[in-house]
Amino acid sequence: MDLGIAGKWALVCAASKGLGRGCAEALAREGVKLVVTARGDDALQAAAAVLRALPGAAEVRAVAGDITTPEGRAAALAACPQVDILVTNAGGPPPGDFRDWDAETWMRALQANMLAPIELIKAVVDDMAARGFGRIVNITSAAVKAPIDILGLSNGARSGLTGFVAGLARQPQLASRNVTINNLLPGAFETDRLRATLQGAAAKAGRGVDEIADARRQGVPARRFGDAAEFGALCAFVCSAHAGYLTGQNLLIDGGAYPGTF
Ligand code: NAD
């Protein structure tokens, strides 16, 4: 299927690795011109080189910086001639016990996983509406639907973003102008973040990391972890010309792990 977005410009945040990278690769294959960001320049330049070499790839610009800061966002936005597609993403907050978290800890999580996406959306959404095309995808987490006890910072900050987006996406001045805003909710995907989480859990339990990973896979009906490429494929479809009637949704992609009917 031709997704109908070749030649559009996309800003994909936190895209040198993992899920953001999966989204950038899928969009690059569709001929979308990209600005990709990440904090570390070496990994980002390496990722950009791979993106440029993909079949169908167009222009790829790499901007190193922290997307949770105003400077990082300004640099990313300045590199993108116009943002037709925005994929918001940043590292997830650390696990822990809420009894240990002070207001500063909460502010960091809110900046990364709620306020940074909202600031980016604010910067681009009205121009999208004026041009009559816009696709915004926020990478959130399955924890929005089924909270994970040790990830209270993530549960809280991402739920705030989700509630905000639910209202914004339904503004007629956006929806009637072919601007969609959706959230993708990953379950367990094989990325550096998941590997670090599994290593932490194994160390805490005094067990091997393979054993912990196997137990986690058994909790997924698909009996495997997700692959960033399949996450990227969903993102690309949601960003496609065909998905203009899909807005304000929370799309879970978790191998069936969430046990509810809805
Ligand atoms: P990852 O660690 O594999 O990759 C994170 C990417 O983000 C890297 O490119 C890193 O350089 C970049 N990054 C991190 N913080 C940044 C910042 N402040 N500014 C710019 N770039 C930054 O992580 P991932 O697994 O791809 O996860 C992406 C998001 O999805 C995270 O918020 C994570 O919590 C969430 N998530 C992941 C999973 C999973 O199983 N992998 C599940 C649920 C939610």
XYZ file of C-alpha atoms and ligand atoms in Angstrom:
306
model
C 0.000 0.000 0.000
C 1.282 3.453 -0.896
C 0.791 5.478 2.268
C 0.569 8.710 0.291
C 3.030 10.703 2.390
C 6.175 10.742 0.218
C 7.732 14.200 0.280
C 6.125 15.219 3.591
C 8.385 16.409 6.417
C 8.417 14.532 9.729
C 10.029 15.390 13.044
C 10.701 12.151 14.908
C 11.953 12.702 18.454
C 14.289 10.389 20.357
C 14.938 8.339 17.244
C 18.503 7.016 17.391
C 17.343 3.743 18.942
C 14.319 1.698 19.860
C 10.741 2.657 19.066
C 11.494 6.164 17.784
C 14.056 4.676 15.417
C 11.482 2.105 14.256
C 9.084 4.952 13.414
C 11.804 6.906 11.594
C 12.763 3.861 9.509
C 9.165 3.134 8.494
C 8.588 6.768 7.495
C 11.908 6.930 5.611
C 10.886 3.898 3.535
C 7.765 5.854 2.508
C 9.887 8.697 1.155
C 9.116 11.028 4.064
C 11.795 13.669 4.688
C 13.028 13.429 8.257
C 14.436 15.404 11.124
C 15.526 12.930 13.791
C 16.725 13.801 17.274
C 18.465 12.118 20.211
C 20.746 13.269 23.000
C 23.923 11.441 21.971
C 25.351 12.692 18.671
C 27.373 9.546 17.798
C 24.436 7.147 17.973
C 22.244 9.714 16.220
C 24.667 10.188 13.296
C 24.979 6.403 12.952
C 21.185 6.073 12.902
C 20.870 8.885 10.343
C 23.361 7.125 8.043
C 21.267 3.931 8.188
C 18.084 5.908 7.523
C 19.603 7.613 4.449
C 20.590 4.222 3.007
C 17.077 2.719 3.244
C 15.246 2.043 -0.017
C 12.961 4.985 -0.805
C 14.652 7.294 1.690
C 14.688 11.032 1.010
C 16.441 13.731 3.022
C 17.435 12.980 6.630
C 18.600 15.678 9.045
C 19.997 14.781 12.472
C 19.772 17.222 15.391
C 21.406 16.225 18.666
C 19.765 17.626 21.789
C 17.526 16.968 24.742
C 13.928 17.157 23.543
C 12.716 17.749 27.104
C 14.362 21.212 27.117
C 13.196 24.367 25.300
C 16.606 24.584 23.540
C 16.402 20.974 22.331
C 12.914 21.513 20.960
C 13.824 24.831 19.307
C 16.793 23.250 17.507
C 14.717 20.307 16.294
C 11.894 22.536 15.048
C 14.329 24.946 13.360
C 15.798 22.084 11.311
C 12.402 21.068 9.902
C 11.159 23.347 7.087
C 7.572 22.417 7.954
C 6.286 19.738 10.285
C 3.651 17.649 8.505
C 4.181 14.670 10.810
C 5.273 14.846 14.445
C 6.262 11.785 16.457
C 6.842 12.719 20.091
C 9.037 10.477 22.192
C 11.629 10.646 24.981
C 13.188 8.258 27.443
C 10.858 6.849 30.068
C 11.156 7.791 33.755
C 12.944 5.522 36.222
C 11.086 2.910 38.288
C 10.727 3.280 42.041
C 8.463 3.868 45.026
C 6.419 7.073 45.137
C 7.392 7.538 48.781
C 10.893 8.374 47.568
C 9.869 10.918 44.916
C 9.934 14.652 45.590
C 8.385 17.396 43.454
C 11.584 17.722 41.420
C 11.474 14.037 40.464
C 7.867 14.459 39.380
C 8.705 17.586 37.372
C 11.375 15.695 35.413
C 8.875 12.983 34.497
C 6.204 15.540 33.637
C 8.655 17.490 31.466
C 9.758 14.395 29.555
C 6.520 12.487 29.141
C 3.792 15.117 29.271
C 4.915 18.743 28.830
C 7.542 18.257 26.095
C 5.002 16.565 23.772
C 2.436 19.281 24.539
C 4.954 22.049 23.772
C 5.897 20.378 20.482
C 2.251 19.947 19.533
C 1.602 23.609 20.339
C 4.462 24.637 18.063
C 3.160 22.788 15.001
C -0.540 22.063 15.180
C -2.039 25.337 13.939
C 0.259 25.414 10.893
C -0.791 21.838 10.148
C -4.431 22.916 10.256
C -3.724 25.887 7.993
C -2.123 23.540 5.417
C -4.912 20.949 5.701
C -2.698 18.018 6.689
C -1.131 16.958 9.973
C -0.363 13.732 11.771
C 0.739 13.718 15.392
C 1.693 10.470 17.099
C 2.725 10.351 20.741
C 4.647 7.299 21.899
C 3.225 6.633 25.359
C 2.917 3.244 27.066
C 0.589 0.332 27.749
C 0.911 1.566 31.345
C -1.703 4.200 30.463
C -4.306 1.425 30.218
C -2.876 -0.998 32.778
C -0.623 0.745 35.308
C 2.676 -0.854 36.296
C 3.201 -0.402 40.042
C 6.900 0.504 39.998
C 6.411 2.918 37.069
C 4.211 5.421 38.894
C 6.026 8.365 37.284
C 5.214 6.968 33.850
C 1.621 6.043 34.778
C 0.998 9.562 36.055
C 2.809 11.708 33.485
C 1.564 9.772 30.456
C -2.014 9.723 31.723
C -1.825 13.519 31.921
C -0.718 13.681 28.288
C -3.424 11.208 27.290
C -6.171 13.240 28.917
C -4.954 16.443 27.302
C -4.668 14.879 23.842
C -8.169 13.378 24.123
C -9.572 16.892 24.271
C -7.249 18.522 21.774
C -7.709 15.899 19.053
C -11.446 16.544 19.109
C -11.230 20.267 18.461
C -13.155 20.770 15.204
C -10.628 23.354 13.992
C -8.059 20.504 13.950
C -10.104 17.394 13.115
C -11.983 19.095 10.267
C -8.651 20.266 8.794
C -7.223 16.739 8.429
C -5.042 17.028 11.537
C -5.071 13.864 13.637
C -3.538 13.252 17.050
C -3.182 9.706 18.333
C -1.180 7.858 20.964
C 0.609 4.559 20.406
C 0.808 2.431 23.556
C 3.667 -0.080 23.408
C 3.667 -3.194 25.557
C 7.001 -5.013 25.863
C 9.298 -4.257 22.913
C 12.835 -5.578 22.504
C 14.805 -2.337 22.946
C 17.632 -1.031 25.143
C 15.024 0.258 27.576
C 13.441 -3.190 27.963
C 16.848 -4.876 28.285
C 17.829 -2.443 31.058
C 14.518 -3.042 32.856
C 14.974 -6.820 32.651
C 18.565 -6.565 33.921
C 17.385 -4.462 36.856
C 14.628 -6.936 37.679
C 17.066 -9.875 37.431
C 19.581 -8.198 39.745
C 16.847 -7.375 42.270
C 15.484 -10.936 42.221
C 18.953 -12.531 42.228
C 18.025 -14.491 39.089
C 19.419 -14.699 35.559
C 18.279 -12.151 32.992
C 17.250 -14.898 30.528
C 15.031 -16.472 33.150
C 13.386 -13.116 33.897
C 12.938 -12.397 30.172
C 11.346 -15.834 29.575
C 8.922 -15.299 32.444
C 7.974 -11.918 30.988
C 7.411 -13.428 27.524
C 5.103 -16.022 29.072
C 2.902 -13.142 30.211
C 2.389 -12.078 26.586
C -0.110 -14.165 24.571
C 2.126 -13.716 21.495
C 4.912 -15.330 23.619
C 7.474 -12.852 22.357
C 8.535 -9.245 22.680
C 7.614 -6.759 19.994
C 10.007 -5.578 17.334
C 10.621 -1.861 16.722
C 9.952 -2.402 12.992
C 6.379 -3.553 13.637
C 5.850 -0.590 15.936
C 7.157 1.671 13.154
C 4.789 0.096 10.617
C 1.788 0.988 12.798
C 3.129 4.506 13.259
C 3.570 4.945 9.504
C -0.006 3.845 8.834
C -1.385 6.227 11.474
C 0.646 8.980 9.775
C -0.579 7.996 6.320
C -2.907 9.845 3.987
C -5.427 7.028 4.585
C -5.766 7.626 8.318
C -7.442 11.044 8.318
C -10.584 9.713 10.049
C -8.586 8.150 12.912
C -8.049 10.649 15.694
C -8.003 10.908 19.472
C -7.263 7.201 19.849
C -5.014 5.168 22.118
C -3.703 2.267 20.077
C -2.317 -0.565 22.145
C 0.344 -2.736 20.483
C 1.293 -5.398 23.001
C 0.947 -8.930 21.587
C -2.370 -9.314 23.427
C -0.928 -8.677 26.894
C -3.686 -6.292 28.021
C -6.423 -8.603 29.293
C -9.490 -6.384 28.775
C -12.111 -6.518 26.004
C -11.895 -2.744 25.441
P 15.315 3.210 24.070
O 16.037 3.417 25.334
O 15.557 1.979 23.295
O 15.527 4.444 23.076
C 15.308 5.722 23.556
C 15.721 6.726 22.499
O 15.360 8.000 22.998
C 17.215 6.805 22.239
O 17.383 7.140 20.876
C 17.665 7.970 23.117
O 18.818 8.608 22.620
C 16.483 8.876 22.992
N 16.240 9.790 24.089
C 16.016 9.470 25.378
N 15.790 10.580 26.095
C 15.858 11.626 25.222
C 15.724 13.029 25.353
N 15.467 13.588 26.539
N 15.881 13.815 24.248
C 16.160 13.250 23.058
N 16.296 11.928 22.879
C 16.157 11.129 23.952
O 13.754 3.324 24.502
P 12.462 2.709 23.815
O 12.253 1.334 24.349
O 12.481 2.936 22.369
O 11.314 3.592 24.500
C 10.808 4.772 23.911
C 9.674 5.250 24.816
O 8.657 4.241 24.895
C 10.145 5.508 26.253
O 9.471 6.619 26.782
C 9.709 4.247 26.964
O 9.498 4.443 28.346
C 8.413 3.916 26.242
N 8.044 2.516 26.362
C 8.868 1.533 25.916
C 8.479 0.204 26.075
C 9.355 -0.948 25.615
O 9.045 -2.103 25.889
N 10.433 -0.721 24.920
C 7.249 -0.110 26.668
C 6.423 0.927 27.092
C 6.829 2.239 26.939
